Amino acid sequence: MWHIIAKKEIKQAFSNRVFILLGLIVWIIIGVSALSGYKNYRNIKKQQEHAKELFKEELAEKERDPHSAAHFGTYLFKPLTFLSLYDPGVNDYSGSTYRVEAHRQSQMNLANARDTSAILRLGELSISTVFQLLIPLLLIFFSFSSISKEREEGTLKLLFTQGLGIRSLIWGKIFGNYSIVMLISLPVFLIILASGLLGTESFIRTLLFVVAYGFYFFIITCICILVSYRTKTSGASLLSLLCIWTLLFLIVPKLIAGIATTTYPLISYNEFTKQMELDYSNGIENDGTRGERTQKLEKEILKKYNVHTVSELPINLDGLMLQNSEDYLSKVYRARSIPVEEQLERQKAIFKLGAFFTPYNAINQLSMAISGTDLYQHQDFHKKAGKYRDYFVRTLNMELAKGEKNEAGQYTVSTTFLKNMEQFTYVQPSVNFVFHKYPFILLSFLFWMVLLIFLIELSIKKQNIL
Amino acid sequence: MLKAINLLKSYNGKKALDNISFQVEKGEIYCLLGQNGAGKTTTINLFLGFIKPDDGNAFIDGEEISTGTSSLNKKMAYIPEMVQLYGNLSGMENLDFFSRIAGFKYPQEKLSEFLTKAGLQEDAHRQQLSSYSKGMRQKVGIAVAIAKNADVIFMDEPTSGLDPKAMAEFTESCKELAATGKTIFMATHDIFNAVNVGTKIGIMREGSIIHEMLTTDIDANELQKIYLETI
């Protein structure tokens, strides 16, 4: 019998002017955010492609000293996924560019480390923001009186006399209102699924995106109908739901972010850089100071080549020294990054736990993960880009070490060599990455579903139907 | 058809129904008179199964209410004081919806026939309910009861707020229903309508039925006198 109620809800909603107006407002907001998102996505993609080609050409346009080529460096770009158009996640804060340069470790991730926690609170006006915050609000506005109004107007009594059971009423209302919100979101979902089918994006990711939001909307619908059933009047129902929205979608997420960042604070960019410089200069793990390390290496090289002076060496010592310096810089960077990454992981653990306190935290993190714009995938790009940087600088330093000079007597690498250097290609982690990194979030969806079904069934047993 | 035996119901220690007993036969229209809070709606709610008696028994067609079987639901219909239904659906759509809930799927012609039988003009059948007067809404309520083919129809202050013409039409519809063998149990304030439409009248005060009489034995003036003395 619930399907009769559900059908009636849909019919009533689409013949209600206020609902149509609210729906239109939401669609205008979705349209505006989609348009600005697409414009942003296209611009960044275009800029990335242009910059990539430009740097490749400029680097190889003339013969260069290998070390100056390493300084000239290049830029690496995190490819934008199609889903990032819907959920830009941390991209807007952490950027999608990695600078490759000699003597400098790009600290893109850590430089924005403080901001990344704030990102997890609220993002820009994207479709994901509309879906995560505004659609629940729309749901509240059209479903708050779903049952309470029937009670106020006496139709509830009439429905029960006609033979309707409470369970059928509640589930009918839930599926009716859920169908309405899914119908409103359908065009966006269809575009996303089409992009998966056309190969612009991984189909499994697009399907997961739609399923995740489908579950999210179902959870919110259950909350709305449960409150409408539990409250005596529509006014009380609306007030309760607005309080719940403020609490679950604004206060609790901010509170969780606040707890995470104060319990596990991150060091500032300046402090991190300062520590790096000190470690590099003084050395870590009893490696000695920079000067001691240089002397030690020189001795080792002279011994290796069985010579007494640098001028007797068959290679260019500078190249090896520079590479050694790069290797040590990487070592220091790795050592200093570990506690920061651990802190970030602890913060993330709190955010993940937060998914059990508010469904907003659950969908927020899962949506970013599916879209490939979460912190983990950002770190993955950063690590892979870091490896490429090491390869890039090492290759050029080794060329310098070979000691080949041009006619003018300068160390040099040919344009062909520079052109043929391996290019950076970033491969996004597979969708399994999401399941591997976010099992708690997936579990939290199950938790919310079970909790709400339990509360609904409990209310059916306890509540006085009149 | 309807039987109440020593029904007792209290709310927070206050007796809403105090040992009431009555019987209504098939085809009868029983009008329960009384002031607000006398226990009329409580009696109806009890028969509809929304509340349970503290003591006593209530039967519809020999079947006890407290058993709460779905077969009882099929036997009864209800018309509230304010038949609100759904304003943005038409009379026909409302009737179709409530009939489906009751387990009946009628074609459009049949639905239209029920509405006409309830006294609603044909040109109003497809209009939105929000444009209906209270009398027209009551007619849709009657149509819902007719479409359900219920044996017993409970009415809670159904004529309250109706204009004289609508009230006359409503009375006529009730009589027609009773003539087809339906039993009507009506809670009302309206003494004159009770005499006009009812076959039996009960006067309630503080949860008890003080007087019970057949309308053939009394006229409106006598009833008014007894009523005023009772309350």
XYZ file of C-alpha atoms in Angstrom:
697
model
C 0.000 0.000 0.000
C 3.019 2.266 0.514
C 3.363 2.755 -3.230
C -0.101 4.396 -3.386
C 1.056 6.899 -0.753
C 4.355 7.427 -2.582
C 2.588 8.069 -5.901
C 0.210 10.529 -4.234
C 3.165 12.398 -2.675
C 4.815 12.799 -6.085
C 1.565 13.884 -7.715
C 0.870 16.401 -4.959
C 4.401 17.794 -5.052
C 4.351 18.436 -8.786
C 0.984 20.180 -8.567
C 2.215 22.418 -5.751
C 3.382 25.857 -6.918
C 5.597 26.403 -3.883
C 7.374 23.127 -4.556
C 7.855 23.985 -8.227
C 9.245 27.375 -7.238
C 11.632 25.798 -4.719
C 12.664 23.229 -7.315
C 13.332 25.984 -9.844
C 15.458 27.916 -7.357
C 17.513 24.796 -6.677
C 17.871 24.190 -10.406
C 19.051 27.742 -10.985
C 21.653 27.270 -8.237
C 22.691 23.910 -9.732
C 22.895 25.539 -13.173
C 25.021 28.427 -11.933
C 27.368 26.182 -9.978
C 27.619 23.737 -12.906
C 28.402 26.558 -15.298
C 31.040 28.132 -13.072
C 32.441 24.684 -12.295
C 32.653 23.800 -15.977
C 34.249 27.140 -16.834
C 36.790 26.650 -14.084
C 37.426 23.031 -15.121
C 37.918 23.984 -18.783
C 40.185 26.925 -17.947
C 42.420 24.890 -15.668
C 42.570 22.005 -18.134
C 43.441 24.385 -20.981
C 46.035 26.222 -18.881
C 47.568 22.930 -17.780
C 47.875 21.612 -21.337
C 49.254 24.914 -22.582
C 51.752 25.255 -19.727
C 52.855 21.625 -20.104
C 53.681 22.088 -23.783
C 55.283 25.486 -23.188
C 57.637 24.247 -20.469
C 58.563 21.174 -22.483
C 59.415 23.335 -25.493
C 61.221 26.051 -23.545
C 63.321 23.562 -21.630
C 64.494 21.916 -24.836
C 64.721 24.991 -27.044
C 68.492 25.336 -26.628
C 71.486 23.526 -25.239
C 71.793 24.119 -21.536
C 74.153 23.599 -18.679
C 72.652 20.502 -16.946
C 72.496 22.322 -13.651
C 70.830 25.383 -15.112
C 68.382 22.993 -16.845
C 67.658 21.476 -13.427
C 67.064 24.978 -12.102
C 64.889 25.850 -15.071
C 62.932 22.761 -14.139
C 59.368 22.165 -15.132
C 55.859 22.080 -13.790
C 53.811 18.967 -13.178
C 50.058 19.042 -13.210
C 47.554 16.897 -11.404
C 45.138 15.937 -14.170
C 41.592 17.088 -13.482
C 39.025 14.325 -13.320
C 35.614 14.917 -14.886
C 34.040 14.405 -11.466
C 36.180 17.226 -10.046
C 33.808 19.487 -11.964
C 31.111 18.365 -9.526
C 33.298 18.106 -6.467
C 36.562 20.103 -6.634
C 37.414 18.900 -3.124
C 40.835 20.061 -1.931
C 41.977 21.036 -5.444
C 40.957 24.645 -5.032
C 42.991 24.957 -1.863
C 46.008 22.816 -2.533
C 46.257 23.519 -6.219
C 47.035 21.006 -8.919
C 50.572 22.129 -9.801
C 53.928 20.771 -8.690
C 57.102 22.807 -9.328
C 60.138 20.730 -10.253
C 63.378 22.553 -9.509
C 66.895 21.808 -8.291
C 67.543 22.296 -4.543
C 63.855 22.782 -3.785
C 61.366 20.258 -2.606
C 57.908 21.365 -3.594
C 55.859 21.608 -0.443
C 52.498 22.035 -2.093
C 50.736 19.664 0.219
C 52.315 20.858 3.422
C 52.320 24.502 2.503
C 48.565 24.292 2.511
C 48.404 21.809 5.289
C 46.677 24.253 7.618
C 44.128 25.146 4.980
C 43.354 21.570 4.101
C 41.644 21.046 7.419
C 39.465 24.061 6.779
C 38.589 22.675 3.356
C 37.043 19.740 5.047
C 34.564 22.053 6.729
C 32.973 23.881 3.823
C 33.882 24.196 0.186
C 33.041 26.593 -2.620
C 29.646 26.662 -4.323
C 29.942 23.532 -6.400
C 27.331 20.957 -7.312
C 28.556 18.857 -4.399
C 27.859 21.776 -2.027
C 24.363 22.098 -3.495
C 23.810 18.353 -3.128
C 25.304 18.143 0.348
C 23.731 21.241 1.913
C 20.955 22.724 -0.201
C 19.142 19.585 -1.318
C 18.691 18.490 2.330
C 17.283 21.959 3.000
C 14.924 21.614 0.040
C 13.924 18.189 1.316
C 13.120 19.727 4.686
C 10.950 22.406 3.091
C 8.820 20.029 1.104
C 8.605 17.140 3.533
C 8.405 18.724 6.996
C 4.595 18.639 6.987
C 4.359 15.333 5.181
C 2.781 13.528 8.130
C 2.234 16.318 10.668
C -0.100 18.156 8.260
C -2.127 14.972 7.740
C -2.452 14.775 11.516
C -3.406 18.449 11.851
C -5.997 18.301 9.085
C -7.534 15.008 10.161
C -6.685 13.105 6.974
C -4.460 10.788 9.006
C -7.508 9.472 10.863
C -9.323 9.032 7.575
C -6.359 7.181 6.063
C -6.172 4.750 8.960
C -9.936 4.172 8.824
C -9.520 3.318 5.151
C -7.204 0.529 6.289
C -3.774 2.120 5.915
C -1.136 0.863 8.363
C 1.358 3.179 10.076
C 4.297 1.323 8.526
C 2.864 1.720 5.019
C 2.219 5.399 5.689
C 5.763 6.133 6.853
C 7.535 4.122 4.157
C 5.161 5.463 1.528
C 6.014 9.004 2.601
C 9.734 8.175 2.654
C 9.754 6.644 -0.824
C 7.477 9.366 -2.180
C 9.673 12.200 -0.966
C 12.821 10.287 -1.884
C 11.531 9.839 -5.434
C 10.875 13.580 -5.641
C 14.412 14.506 -4.610
C 15.863 11.889 -6.952
C 13.750 13.276 -9.806
C 15.115 16.757 -9.097
C 18.682 15.417 -9.126
C 18.104 13.070 -12.073
C 19.448 15.342 -14.855
C 22.748 15.822 -12.977
C 22.988 12.097 -12.263
C 22.301 11.267 -15.918
C 25.038 13.634 -17.126
C 27.484 12.075 -14.648
C 26.564 8.513 -15.674
C 26.770 9.467 -19.356
C 30.299 10.766 -18.805
C 31.128 7.356 -17.344
C 29.593 5.544 -20.293
C 31.332 7.800 -22.827
C 34.679 7.130 -21.192
C 35.332 10.701 -19.987
C 35.420 9.289 -16.487
C 35.636 5.816 -14.960
C 32.118 4.378 -15.123
C 32.476 2.730 -11.716
C 33.412 6.085 -10.195
C 30.404 7.823 -11.758
C 28.128 5.005 -10.645
C 29.552 5.168 -7.121
C 29.066 8.951 -7.087
C 25.380 8.592 -7.973
C 24.849 5.674 -5.556
C 26.567 7.563 -2.702
C 24.346 10.621 -3.166
C 21.343 8.307 -3.582
C 22.062 6.809 -0.156
C 22.697 10.253 1.321
C 19.365 11.616 0.104
C 17.618 8.513 1.422
C 19.124 9.072 4.888
C 18.008 12.723 4.894
C 14.512 11.754 3.692
C 14.207 9.217 6.533
C 15.211 11.904 9.073
C 12.628 14.366 7.667
C 9.750 11.883 7.651
C 10.629 10.530 11.079
C 10.561 14.048 12.546
C 7.321 14.856 10.719
C 5.789 11.709 12.227
C 7.085 12.354 15.735
C 5.956 15.998 15.970
C 2.385 17.062 16.643
C 2.301 20.135 14.430
C 3.884 21.188 11.150
C 5.391 24.256 12.825
C 7.131 22.076 15.402
C 8.275 19.736 12.639
C 9.805 22.539 10.554
C 11.500 24.064 13.575
C 12.902 20.691 14.672
C 14.199 19.906 11.184
C 15.827 23.311 10.794
C 17.520 22.798 14.158
C 18.681 19.343 13.050
C 19.983 20.797 9.756
C 21.895 23.533 11.573
C 23.303 21.004 13.988
C 24.183 18.189 11.574
C 25.235 20.274 8.597
C 26.856 23.330 10.134
C 27.709 22.995 13.807
C 28.822 19.346 14.090
C 31.077 19.426 10.962
C 32.731 22.613 12.247
C 33.041 21.132 15.698
C 34.655 17.987 14.320
C 37.051 20.069 12.222
C 37.838 22.164 15.283
C 38.509 19.103 17.441
C 40.698 17.536 14.741
C 42.841 20.639 14.188
C 43.248 21.549 17.836
C 43.911 17.991 19.005
C 46.383 17.321 16.217
C 47.699 20.705 15.063
C 49.945 21.023 12.034
C 53.098 23.103 11.927
C 53.154 26.192 9.767
C 54.796 26.343 6.349
C 57.477 28.713 7.654
C 58.264 26.510 10.605
C 58.460 23.452 8.364
C 60.844 25.233 5.962
C 62.973 26.464 8.842
C 63.233 22.955 10.287
C 64.152 21.603 6.865
C 66.923 24.182 6.473
C 68.289 23.433 9.946
C 68.195 19.683 9.399
C 69.872 20.067 6.032
C 72.549 22.278 7.458
C 73.176 20.383 10.739
C 72.338 16.932 9.438
C 70.096 14.227 10.830
C 70.750 10.729 12.174
C 74.400 11.637 13.026
C 75.175 12.334 9.380
C 77.195 15.408 10.326
C 76.975 19.008 9.166
C 76.729 19.999 5.548
C 80.468 20.711 5.433
C 81.368 17.393 7.062
C 79.102 15.515 4.662
C 80.675 17.257 1.663
C 84.211 16.469 2.852
C 83.269 12.860 3.558
C 81.769 12.417 0.112
C 84.766 13.989 -1.597
C 87.075 11.594 0.209
C 84.912 8.626 -0.759
C 84.880 9.633 -4.416
C 88.639 10.183 -4.528
C 89.083 6.778 -2.910
C 86.668 5.143 -5.325
C 88.524 6.481 -8.343
C 91.860 5.855 -6.616
C 93.104 9.440 -7.073
C 94.447 12.073 -4.686
C 93.063 15.332 -6.089
C 89.782 16.469 -7.617
C 91.510 17.518 -10.813
C 92.606 13.902 -11.337
C 89.028 12.642 -11.328
C 87.671 11.311 -14.660
C 84.299 12.827 -13.827
C 82.904 16.223 -12.802
C 82.759 16.192 -9.002
C 80.205 19.032 -8.945
C 77.568 16.818 -10.535
C 77.959 14.131 -7.871
C 78.083 16.718 -5.092
C 74.898 18.341 -6.330
C 73.173 14.983 -6.568
C 74.332 14.082 -3.093
C 72.944 17.354 -1.860
C 69.613 16.567 -3.612
C 69.527 13.099 -2.091
C 70.089 14.536 1.365
C 67.443 17.176 0.821
C 64.996 14.396 -0.098
C 66.018 12.443 2.997
C 65.428 15.440 5.249
C 62.140 16.186 3.499
C 60.937 12.619 3.937
C 61.930 12.592 7.599
C 60.199 15.912 8.281
C 57.112 14.935 6.282
C 56.448 11.785 8.272
C 55.203 13.528 11.482
C 53.133 15.949 9.410
C 51.592 13.100 7.445
C 50.934 11.247 10.679
C 49.228 14.326 12.098
C 47.143 14.647 8.960
C 46.226 10.972 9.216
C 45.138 11.504 12.842
C 43.034 14.473 11.758
C 41.520 12.368 9.000
C 40.707 9.644 11.532
C 38.646 12.180 13.494
C 36.899 13.314 10.318
C 36.149 9.708 9.456
C 34.760 9.116 12.932
C 32.705 12.275 12.438
C 30.767 10.463 9.707
C 29.008 8.574 12.493
C 27.891 11.877 14.030
C 26.654 13.570 10.890
C 25.862 12.160 7.451
C 27.304 15.388 6.016
C 30.807 14.338 7.017
C 30.230 10.932 5.447
C 29.108 12.218 2.058
C 31.604 15.081 2.057
C 34.571 12.739 2.353
C 33.173 9.994 0.136
C 32.211 12.437 -2.612
C 35.750 13.888 -2.697
C 37.275 10.405 -2.671
C 35.124 9.213 -5.575
C 35.836 12.425 -7.495
C 39.573 11.949 -6.964
C 39.856 15.279 -5.174
C 40.390 14.182 -1.590
C 43.508 14.659 0.498
C 44.733 11.071 0.025
C 44.680 11.306 -3.749
C 46.264 14.714 -3.502
C 49.067 13.198 -1.414
C 49.354 10.363 -3.927
C 49.903 12.869 -6.741
C 52.399 14.730 -4.607
C 54.388 11.583 -3.888
C 54.459 10.502 -7.535
C 55.382 14.037 -8.591
C 58.154 14.008 -5.974
C 59.542 10.796 -7.450
C 59.539 12.348 -10.898
C 61.323 15.408 -9.514
C 64.041 13.156 -8.094
C 64.381 11.435 -11.478
C 64.512 14.781 -13.316
C 67.162 16.376 -11.119
C 69.195 13.171 -10.819
C 69.292 12.690 -14.596
C 70.595 16.218 -15.133
C 73.095 16.010 -12.271
C 74.441 12.758 -13.653
C 74.844 14.443 -17.021
C 76.794 17.181 -15.259
C 78.900 14.534 -13.554
C 79.841 13.082 -16.954
C 81.607 16.401 -17.519
C 80.787 16.821 -21.213
C 81.556 20.336 -22.452
C 80.632 22.251 -25.604
C 82.925 24.154 -27.929
C 82.864 27.149 -25.613
C 84.077 24.916 -22.800
C 80.816 24.898 -20.892
C 79.119 21.849 -19.424
C 76.118 21.103 -21.600
C 73.214 18.788 -22.452
C 71.802 18.687 -25.962
C 68.292 19.743 -26.915
C 67.664 16.155 -28.068
C 68.584 14.885 -24.629
C 66.275 17.389 -22.966
C 63.459 16.578 -25.395
C 63.820 12.864 -24.824
C 63.735 13.050 -21.060
C 60.930 10.953 -19.656
C 57.679 12.860 -19.254
C 55.559 12.787 -16.127
C 52.315 10.894 -16.522
C 50.113 10.741 -13.475
C 47.858 7.723 -13.173
C 44.993 8.262 -10.770
C 44.592 5.494 -8.166
C 41.943 2.928 -9.014
C 38.522 3.008 -7.437
C 39.680 0.333 -4.972
C 41.644 3.145 -3.361
C 38.321 4.596 -2.151
C 37.263 1.303 -0.559
C 40.717 0.833 0.910
C 40.996 4.328 2.417
C 37.387 4.896 3.466
C 35.940 1.664 4.871
C 34.715 3.626 7.915
C 32.807 6.052 5.749
C 31.104 3.223 3.889
C 30.303 1.664 7.242
C 28.887 4.964 8.510
C 26.322 4.947 5.674
C 25.232 1.511 6.822
C 25.152 2.774 10.417
C 22.847 5.683 9.510
C 20.534 3.423 7.542
C 20.270 0.862 10.350
C 19.862 3.577 13.002
C 17.054 5.304 11.110
C 15.225 2.088 10.283
C 15.457 1.160 13.962
C 14.127 4.577 15.076
C 11.307 4.416 12.534
C 10.275 0.944 13.650
C 10.521 2.032 17.297
C 8.303 5.044 16.606
C 5.767 2.869 14.816
C 5.465 0.730 17.937
C 5.440 3.541 20.482
C 3.821 6.563 18.897
C 0.148 7.308 19.446
C -1.049 7.580 15.867
C -3.401 10.464 16.605
C -24.693 -3.892 13.991
C -23.011 -1.646 16.601
C -22.863 -2.617 20.269
C -21.200 -1.001 23.275
C -21.197 -2.799 26.629
C -20.100 -0.920 29.754
C -17.359 1.019 27.987
C -14.961 2.763 30.334
C -12.156 5.119 29.363
C -10.149 7.539 31.530
C -7.480 10.124 30.715
C -5.216 11.070 33.616
C -7.789 9.890 36.132
C -10.653 11.775 34.474
C -13.411 9.609 33.090
C -14.032 10.276 29.398
C -16.437 7.346 29.093
C -18.228 6.136 32.178
C -19.761 2.722 31.686
C -21.687 3.481 28.517
C -23.767 0.896 26.717
C -25.855 1.213 23.558
C -26.857 -0.710 20.493
C -27.445 0.436 16.905
C -29.197 -1.817 14.414
C -28.524 -2.155 10.698
C -30.005 0.749 8.696
C -30.332 2.963 11.778
C -28.947 6.466 12.158
C -27.816 6.977 15.744
C -27.198 10.591 16.744
C -25.109 11.177 19.848
C -25.767 14.615 21.310
C -23.692 16.333 23.938
C -21.511 19.306 24.758
C -17.833 19.511 23.946
C -15.961 17.057 26.145
C -19.022 14.903 26.819
C -17.271 11.861 25.292
C -18.771 11.735 21.772
C -15.456 11.776 19.871
C -13.910 9.360 22.392
C -16.742 6.915 21.635
C -16.087 7.225 17.898
C -12.294 6.921 18.326
C -12.842 3.790 20.343
C -15.002 2.181 17.652
C -12.498 3.224 14.984
C -9.801 1.419 16.969
C -7.643 4.502 17.628
C -7.930 4.055 21.390
C -8.572 1.040 23.588
C -11.190 0.977 26.366
C -10.012 0.572 29.947
C -12.911 -1.778 30.405
C -15.981 -2.981 28.549
C -16.461 -4.203 25.016
C -17.359 -2.717 21.679
C -18.611 -4.783 18.749
C -19.215 -4.165 15.065
C -21.313 -6.821 13.415
C -20.555 -9.145 16.316
C -16.802 -8.744 16.043
C -15.001 -7.182 18.993
C -13.083 -4.005 18.238
C -10.100 -4.659 20.475
C -9.096 -7.606 18.303
C -8.155 -4.995 15.700
C -8.584 -7.238 12.672
C -8.410 -5.779 9.190
C -11.822 -7.252 8.433
C -13.265 -4.652 10.833
C -11.565 -1.842 8.924
C -13.347 -2.944 5.790
C -16.688 -2.674 7.518
C -16.386 0.928 8.649
C -15.931 4.360 7.159
C -15.351 7.708 8.802
C -16.353 11.273 7.983
C -14.648 13.886 10.181
C -15.922 17.320 11.115
C -13.658 18.995 8.582
C -13.144 16.867 5.510
C -9.859 18.430 4.406
C -8.532 15.758 2.057
C -5.878 17.010 -0.402
C -6.428 20.514 -1.726
C -4.235 20.270 -4.800
C -5.888 17.087 -6.042
C -9.331 17.035 -7.647
C -12.409 15.489 -6.022
C -12.043 12.551 -8.384
C -8.329 12.119 -7.593
C -9.028 12.282 -3.861
C -11.750 9.654 -4.155
C -9.502 7.460 -6.302
C -6.661 7.749 -3.766
C -8.790 6.906 -0.712
C -10.486 4.056 -2.567
C -7.124 2.569 -3.527
C -6.025 2.793 0.107
C -9.158 0.838 1.010
C -8.224 -1.721 -1.640
C -10.615 -0.678 -4.412
C -9.514 0.323 -7.893
C -12.426 1.904 -9.706
C -12.591 3.195 -13.292
C -13.114 6.942 -13.736
C -16.810 6.489 -14.644
C -17.462 4.604 -11.431
C -15.676 7.244 -9.357
C -17.740 9.915 -11.028
C -20.872 7.901 -10.260
C -19.965 7.754 -6.544
C -19.421 11.510 -6.417
C -22.718 12.162 -8.158
C -24.442 9.757 -5.758
C -22.953 11.729 -2.849
C -24.553 14.864 -4.318
C -21.518 16.513 -5.926
C -22.249 18.226 -9.219
C -20.484 16.687 -12.191
C -18.637 19.829 -13.257
C -16.890 19.885 -9.856
C -15.527 16.341 -10.099
C -12.288 17.345 -11.793
C -11.793 20.644 -10.013
C -9.110 20.996 -7.374
C -10.445 20.435 -3.882
C -9.003 23.769 -2.760
C -11.823 25.465 -4.697
C -14.535 23.405 -2.926
C -16.862 24.714 -0.230
C -17.132 22.817 3.055
C -20.375 21.216 1.906
C -18.731 19.990 -1.300
C -15.858 18.511 0.677
C -18.332 16.687 2.925
C -19.860 15.200 -0.201
C -16.471 13.856 -1.262
C -16.198 12.398 2.258
C -19.550 10.666 1.749
C -18.401 9.444 -1.668
C -15.317 7.932 -0.008
C -17.614 6.067 2.395
C -19.922 4.949 -0.430
C -16.985 3.777 -2.551
C -15.663 1.763 0.366
C -19.039 0.059 0.644
C -18.687 0.145 4.431
C -21.497 -1.241 6.570
C -21.052 1.341 9.324
C -20.256 5.029 8.837
C -18.999 7.091 11.755
C -19.500 10.842 11.475
C -17.983 13.362 13.851
C -19.856 16.700 13.807
C -20.376 16.393 10.029
C -22.878 19.259 9.707
C -20.885 21.799 11.674
C -20.411 24.913 9.553
C -22.670 23.791 6.692
C -25.121 26.241 5.184
C -28.840 25.242 5.293
C -28.851 24.002 1.689
C -25.704 21.927 2.181
C -27.102 20.588 5.453
C -30.341 19.551 3.765
C -28.398 17.800 1.019
C -26.209 16.096 3.584
C -29.251 14.904 5.563
C -30.741 13.530 2.361
C -27.530 11.630 1.568
C -27.492 10.108 5.075
C -31.062 8.951 4.753
C -30.328 7.412 1.347
C -27.355 5.552 2.805
C -29.441 4.260 5.710
C -32.127 3.163 3.255
C -29.543 0.944 1.541
C -28.859 -0.788 4.857
C -25.877 1.252 6.042
C -25.605 2.017 9.741
C -24.693 5.584 10.656
C -23.291 6.695 13.980
C -23.155 10.471 14.201
C -21.781 12.729 16.935
C -23.406 16.137 16.729
C -24.335 19.357 18.534
C -27.214 20.022 16.219
C -30.475 19.036 17.941
C -32.700 19.866 14.974
C -30.614 17.952 12.507
C -30.466 15.010 14.911
C -34.261 14.825 15.019
C -34.469 15.292 11.285
C -31.897 12.703 10.209
C -31.655 10.284 13.134
C -33.665 7.222 13.990
C -32.307 7.023 17.530
C -30.789 9.721 19.765
C -28.498 9.472 22.766
C -27.669 12.429 25.022
C -24.275 12.332 26.706
C -22.963 14.153 29.732
C -19.589 13.660 31.362
C -18.971 10.326 29.658
C -22.376 8.803 30.331
C -25.410 8.376 28.130
C -28.125 10.031 30.240
C -31.046 9.675 27.830
C -31.735 7.506 24.821
C -34.854 7.825 22.650
C -36.326 7.077 19.245
C -36.920 10.103 17.020
C -40.411 8.790 16.276
C -41.291 9.400 19.939
C -40.139 13.015 20.154
C -40.093 16.323 18.259
C -37.367 18.956 18.095
C -38.806 21.173 20.812
C -39.148 18.325 23.294
C -35.636 17.134 22.488
C -34.254 20.630 23.005
C -35.948 20.808 26.389
C -34.560 17.431 27.503
C -31.136 18.314 26.126
C -30.928 21.620 27.961
C -32.084 19.993 31.184
C -29.517 17.222 30.804
C -26.428 19.274 30.107
